[in-house]
XYZ file of C-alpha atoms in Angstrom:
338
model
C -7.862 -21.267 1.637
C -7.621 -21.832 -2.112
C -5.148 -20.401 -4.635
C -6.336 -17.321 -6.509
C -6.051 -18.851 -10.007
C -8.491 -21.698 -10.574
C -7.985 -24.937 -12.549
C -9.420 -23.231 -15.671
C -6.662 -20.597 -15.585
C -8.965 -17.782 -14.448
C -8.822 -15.834 -11.169
C -11.446 -15.965 -8.480
C -12.920 -12.451 -8.324
C -14.733 -10.557 -5.600
C -14.329 -9.562 -1.965
C -13.099 -12.461 0.174
C -13.528 -13.232 3.854
C -10.432 -15.464 3.707
C -7.256 -14.538 1.775
C -6.105 -16.892 -1.003
C -3.411 -19.413 -0.126
C -1.301 -18.288 -3.082
C -1.415 -15.696 -5.838
C -0.338 -18.331 -8.363
C 0.006 -16.002 -11.336
C 2.025 -18.515 -13.377
C -1.173 -20.603 -13.712
C -3.097 -17.695 -15.250
C -4.253 -18.160 -18.849
C -2.895 -14.832 -20.078
C -4.152 -13.728 -23.498
C -3.491 -10.756 -25.719
C -6.342 -8.217 -26.017
C -7.329 -10.064 -29.222
C -7.364 -13.479 -27.555
C -3.972 -14.945 -28.520
C -2.528 -17.159 -25.790
C 0.703 -15.771 -24.301
C 3.521 -17.723 -22.716
C 5.691 -17.695 -19.611
C 7.863 -14.775 -20.762
C 4.813 -12.539 -21.241
C 3.461 -13.557 -17.828
C 6.789 -12.641 -16.212
C 6.902 -9.288 -18.004
C 3.284 -8.325 -17.300
C 3.034 -9.475 -13.667
C 3.787 -6.793 -11.070
C 3.723 -6.853 -7.306
C 4.248 -4.436 -4.437
C 4.037 -4.406 -0.670
C 3.914 -1.438 1.690
C 4.159 -0.989 5.475
C 3.320 2.413 6.991
C 3.770 3.831 10.501
C 1.758 6.673 12.026
C 2.090 8.523 15.340
C 2.129 12.144 16.431
C 5.915 11.975 16.941
C 7.048 9.845 13.989
C 5.692 8.854 10.566
C 7.294 6.346 8.239
C 6.824 4.212 5.178
C 8.622 1.361 3.448
C 7.731 -0.206 0.089
C 9.040 -2.877 -2.232
C 7.936 -3.305 -5.845
C 8.623 -5.954 -8.471
C 8.240 -4.342 -11.895
C 9.792 -7.359 -13.701
C 12.469 -5.242 -15.425
C 13.189 -3.302 -12.235
C 13.132 -3.908 -8.509
C 12.275 -0.792 -6.507
C 12.400 -0.055 -2.798
C 12.154 3.002 -0.606
C 11.997 3.888 3.053
C 11.479 7.225 4.784
C 10.979 8.670 8.259
C 9.359 12.026 8.993
C 9.391 13.877 12.313
C 6.383 16.243 12.533
C 7.806 18.344 15.371
C 10.912 19.350 13.407
C 9.807 18.793 9.815
C 12.905 16.643 9.210
C 12.649 13.930 6.560
C 15.049 11.010 6.052
C 14.757 9.114 2.746
C 16.500 6.296 0.904
C 15.679 4.912 -2.551
C 16.844 1.766 -4.321
C 16.414 0.730 -7.977
C 17.846 -2.641 -9.035
C 17.797 -3.757 -12.710
C 15.828 -6.980 -13.267
C 15.163 -7.108 -9.533
C 18.629 -8.548 -8.815
C 18.986 -8.646 -5.042
C 15.205 -8.786 -4.564
C 12.943 -11.600 -3.386
C 9.141 -11.663 -3.631
C 6.793 -14.240 -2.133
C 3.446 -14.777 -3.878
C 1.717 -15.745 -0.624
C 0.148 -12.684 1.054
C -0.192 -14.520 4.381
C 3.134 -16.342 4.640
C 6.395 -15.295 3.058
C 9.149 -12.723 2.638
C 9.607 -9.807 0.256
C 13.000 -8.156 0.572
C 15.696 -6.093 -1.101
C 19.417 -6.375 -0.333
C 21.977 -3.973 -1.776
C 25.457 -3.064 -0.514
C 24.787 -3.566 3.177
C 21.203 -2.255 3.037
C 18.180 -4.413 3.800
C 14.471 -3.736 3.353
C 12.481 -6.782 4.507
C 8.715 -7.328 4.802
C 7.723 -10.661 6.311
C 4.188 -12.008 6.704
C 3.434 -14.896 9.069
C 0.228 -16.925 8.979
C 0.571 -17.828 12.661
C -0.984 -14.916 14.521
C -1.608 -13.117 11.197
C 1.525 -11.079 11.872
C 3.253 -8.531 9.639
C 6.876 -7.528 10.240
C 9.020 -4.710 8.866
C 12.801 -4.793 9.212
C 15.081 -2.096 7.815
C 18.867 -1.949 8.158
C 20.682 0.848 6.322
C 24.387 1.545 5.961
C 23.925 4.920 7.673
C 22.849 3.199 10.911
C 19.094 3.556 10.452
C 17.191 0.563 11.841
C 13.469 -0.164 11.937
C 11.944 -3.233 13.575
C 8.152 -2.977 13.578
C 5.285 -5.464 13.699
C 1.568 -5.898 14.269
C -0.966 -8.721 14.484
C -4.401 -9.015 12.876
C -5.365 -11.694 15.419
C -4.974 -9.860 18.734
C -7.223 -7.934 18.858
C -9.206 -9.458 15.950
C -9.077 -7.531 12.678
C -10.930 -8.012 9.383
C -8.601 -7.300 6.417
C -9.845 -6.112 3.026
C -9.167 -8.900 0.497
C -10.296 -8.217 -3.061
C -9.652 -9.369 -6.623
C -10.935 -7.298 -9.534
C -10.849 -7.668 -13.329
C -8.701 -5.137 -15.214
C -9.230 -4.303 -18.907
C -10.021 -7.451 -20.930
C -6.963 -9.516 -20.029
C -5.853 -8.589 -16.517
C -6.702 -8.637 -12.831
C -5.398 -7.366 -9.502
C -5.437 -8.880 -6.039
C -5.131 -6.521 -3.048
C -5.023 -7.234 0.681
C -5.115 -4.174 2.923
C -5.094 -3.358 6.622
C -5.344 -0.019 8.469
C -6.104 0.880 12.067
C -3.907 -1.632 13.912
C -1.605 -0.867 16.830
C 2.089 -1.345 16.206
C 5.106 -2.182 18.348
C 8.854 -2.190 17.812
C 11.869 0.093 17.684
C 13.237 2.795 15.372
C 16.840 4.032 15.508
C 17.849 6.851 13.199
C 19.379 10.301 12.927
C 15.999 11.588 14.133
C 16.482 9.737 17.438
C 15.489 6.434 18.996
C 11.800 5.596 19.322
C 9.729 2.897 21.003
C 6.666 2.506 18.781
C 4.465 1.114 21.532
C 5.375 4.029 23.821
C 4.500 6.406 20.955
C 1.101 4.649 20.659
C 1.926 4.133 16.998
C -0.468 2.614 14.469
C 0.322 0.793 11.243
C -1.182 0.001 7.862
C -0.227 -2.575 5.260
C -0.832 -3.175 1.536
C -0.079 -6.348 -0.448
C -1.011 -5.982 -4.140
C -0.174 -8.062 -7.212
C -1.547 -8.824 -10.650
C -1.695 -7.975 -14.333
C -2.493 -4.274 -14.281
C -2.887 -1.946 -17.251
C 0.420 -1.229 -19.060
C -0.168 2.430 -18.227
C -2.185 3.247 -15.159
C -2.672 5.852 -12.460
C -4.394 6.055 -9.118
C -5.005 8.123 -6.004
C -5.072 6.673 -2.518
C -5.794 7.839 1.026
C -5.142 6.066 4.298
C -5.093 6.765 8.005
C -4.588 4.687 11.148
C -5.120 5.912 14.670
C -7.395 6.267 17.662
C -10.442 8.550 17.673
C -12.730 8.792 20.677
C -11.121 5.740 22.244
C -11.737 3.560 19.171
C -9.231 2.172 16.678
C -9.840 3.758 13.274
C -8.519 2.816 9.858
C -9.310 4.220 6.416
C -8.459 2.944 2.925
C -9.705 4.842 -0.139
C -8.605 4.491 -3.756
C -9.577 5.750 -7.179
C -8.214 4.310 -10.433
C -7.503 0.653 -9.503
C -9.561 -2.089 -7.809
C -12.945 -0.602 -8.584
C -14.094 -2.699 -11.572
C -17.164 -4.626 -10.370
C -15.889 -4.491 -6.761
C -14.312 -1.759 -4.614
C -11.528 -1.788 -2.037
C -12.821 1.400 -0.397
C -13.540 0.856 3.276
C -13.008 2.023 6.814
C -12.457 0.091 10.023
C -13.691 0.704 13.555
C -12.106 -1.534 16.201
C -11.174 -3.993 13.476
C -14.615 -4.248 11.876
C -14.741 -3.434 8.169
C -17.322 -1.005 6.723
C -17.537 -0.818 2.891
C -17.470 2.646 1.282
C -18.667 3.589 -2.215
C -16.625 5.287 -4.956
C -14.577 8.324 -3.945
C -13.414 11.513 -5.648
C -10.017 13.132 -4.999
C -9.886 16.852 -5.735
C -6.392 18.383 -5.732
C -3.915 20.331 -7.860
C -1.395 17.916 -9.388
C 0.951 20.837 -10.091
C 0.832 21.889 -6.418
C 0.300 18.639 -4.463
C 1.238 20.255 -1.148
C -1.917 22.344 -1.300
C -5.005 20.937 0.513
C -6.879 17.956 -0.947
C -10.631 17.287 -0.789
C -11.834 13.669 -0.611
C -15.506 12.703 -0.735
C -17.412 9.476 -1.248
C -20.572 9.145 -3.315
C -22.505 7.598 -0.428
C -21.683 10.470 1.983
C -19.685 8.321 4.405
C -16.482 10.272 3.719
C -16.113 14.055 3.702
C -12.503 15.018 4.346
C -9.940 17.738 3.864
C -6.283 16.675 3.812
C -3.574 19.203 4.672
C -0.099 17.971 3.584
C 2.912 18.460 5.837
C 5.509 16.804 3.613
C 6.045 14.532 0.623
C 8.068 11.553 -0.532
C 8.579 11.736 -4.311
C 9.847 8.916 -6.552
C 10.430 9.402 -10.282
C 11.687 6.765 -12.727
C 11.968 7.316 -16.473
C 13.663 4.303 -18.047
C 11.764 4.399 -21.361
C 10.080 0.990 -21.043
C 9.398 1.523 -17.322
C 8.318 4.901 -15.940
C 6.779 6.101 -12.700
C 5.856 9.413 -11.131
C 4.930 8.699 -7.516
C 4.021 11.152 -4.780
C 3.134 10.028 -1.268
C 2.171 12.874 1.033
C 1.820 12.770 4.803
C -0.318 15.242 6.680
C -3.499 15.747 8.668
C -7.125 14.858 7.960
C -10.043 17.068 8.985
C -13.731 16.325 8.440
C -16.195 13.558 9.222
C -16.720 9.859 8.583
C -20.250 8.464 8.671
C -19.963 4.651 8.812
C -23.276 2.894 8.194
C -25.116 2.186 11.433
C -22.572 4.087 13.546
C -22.375 7.548 15.043
C -20.442 10.214 13.130
C -16.671 10.022 13.604
C -15.090 13.517 13.591
C -11.485 13.896 12.418
C -9.585 16.812 13.878
C -6.052 16.671 12.565
C -5.441 12.906 12.479
C -2.203 12.033 10.688
C -2.381 9.981 7.511
C -1.352 9.658 3.886
C -2.527 10.442 0.365
C -0.931 9.332 -2.873
C -0.807 10.301 -6.536
C 0.767 7.737 -8.863
C 1.342 7.342 -12.582
C 3.126 4.230 -13.816
C 4.100 2.601 -17.123
C 5.361 -0.957 -16.795
């Protein structure tokens, strides 16, 4: 494994079979749009990073994210119980990321937020290709969840794309893996393995556009006795290369560009998602939403992550059609200025 930034100060770009050893952004030769070399302060200000761990089962759905926006550290966690419609949420915003820690190694390291007795911790371990989520909140909520990409074998999506004329993004994504662990909350106590829960994971970092937006869709579960994962995005990571893909039993199948059709003013109405190559034809019916809004002048974000059910078909190349009949998953609508 090699670091992402090469000796000439430029990133390696493309879709990788092996993740980089380090996203060594401090070695990047950052320039202004007109070619003027920028220093360490500009690299710190422009570099952003986030990591996300999601849980899916018929009985419990959850998500936890951490983001380093240079001027602001952001974290959230939520749990949703489909049977009752109950939603538990907590949000954290820490100026200058005080109380936050972010590793630049997507395979080995810790990203975490600590604030007044609350802990959100995402730990990645190279041994066994394991991902761990640990949440401890002052209201008694606890989450301890993990999965492995090694047993059974799984092929992650690892991609680096150019952005504008002076930026890039690296993303490493996983969906369609079984998950184990425990959840204790006001919704009850849950054994994730007993729930037959699945997980998905996103590690993204880079020099993105100062103002950007994207849509995203993801699901993890079992269909017809096979492990299924889906990762679709529009707006980021599609310059020259695309992160769009699906997984069957850990094998990755690339997908072309996708179109998200929905009403931004009424996001809880159904969404339509289709790919240009015909592999994806889905209808998403939201059941609930986690909404984050930050407006701090220099930094702003309007983030909606919706959880609900997918209906439709997937047509992976060389495989039989995979019908979706109410599989739980996520979609996202995000605007950000950073």
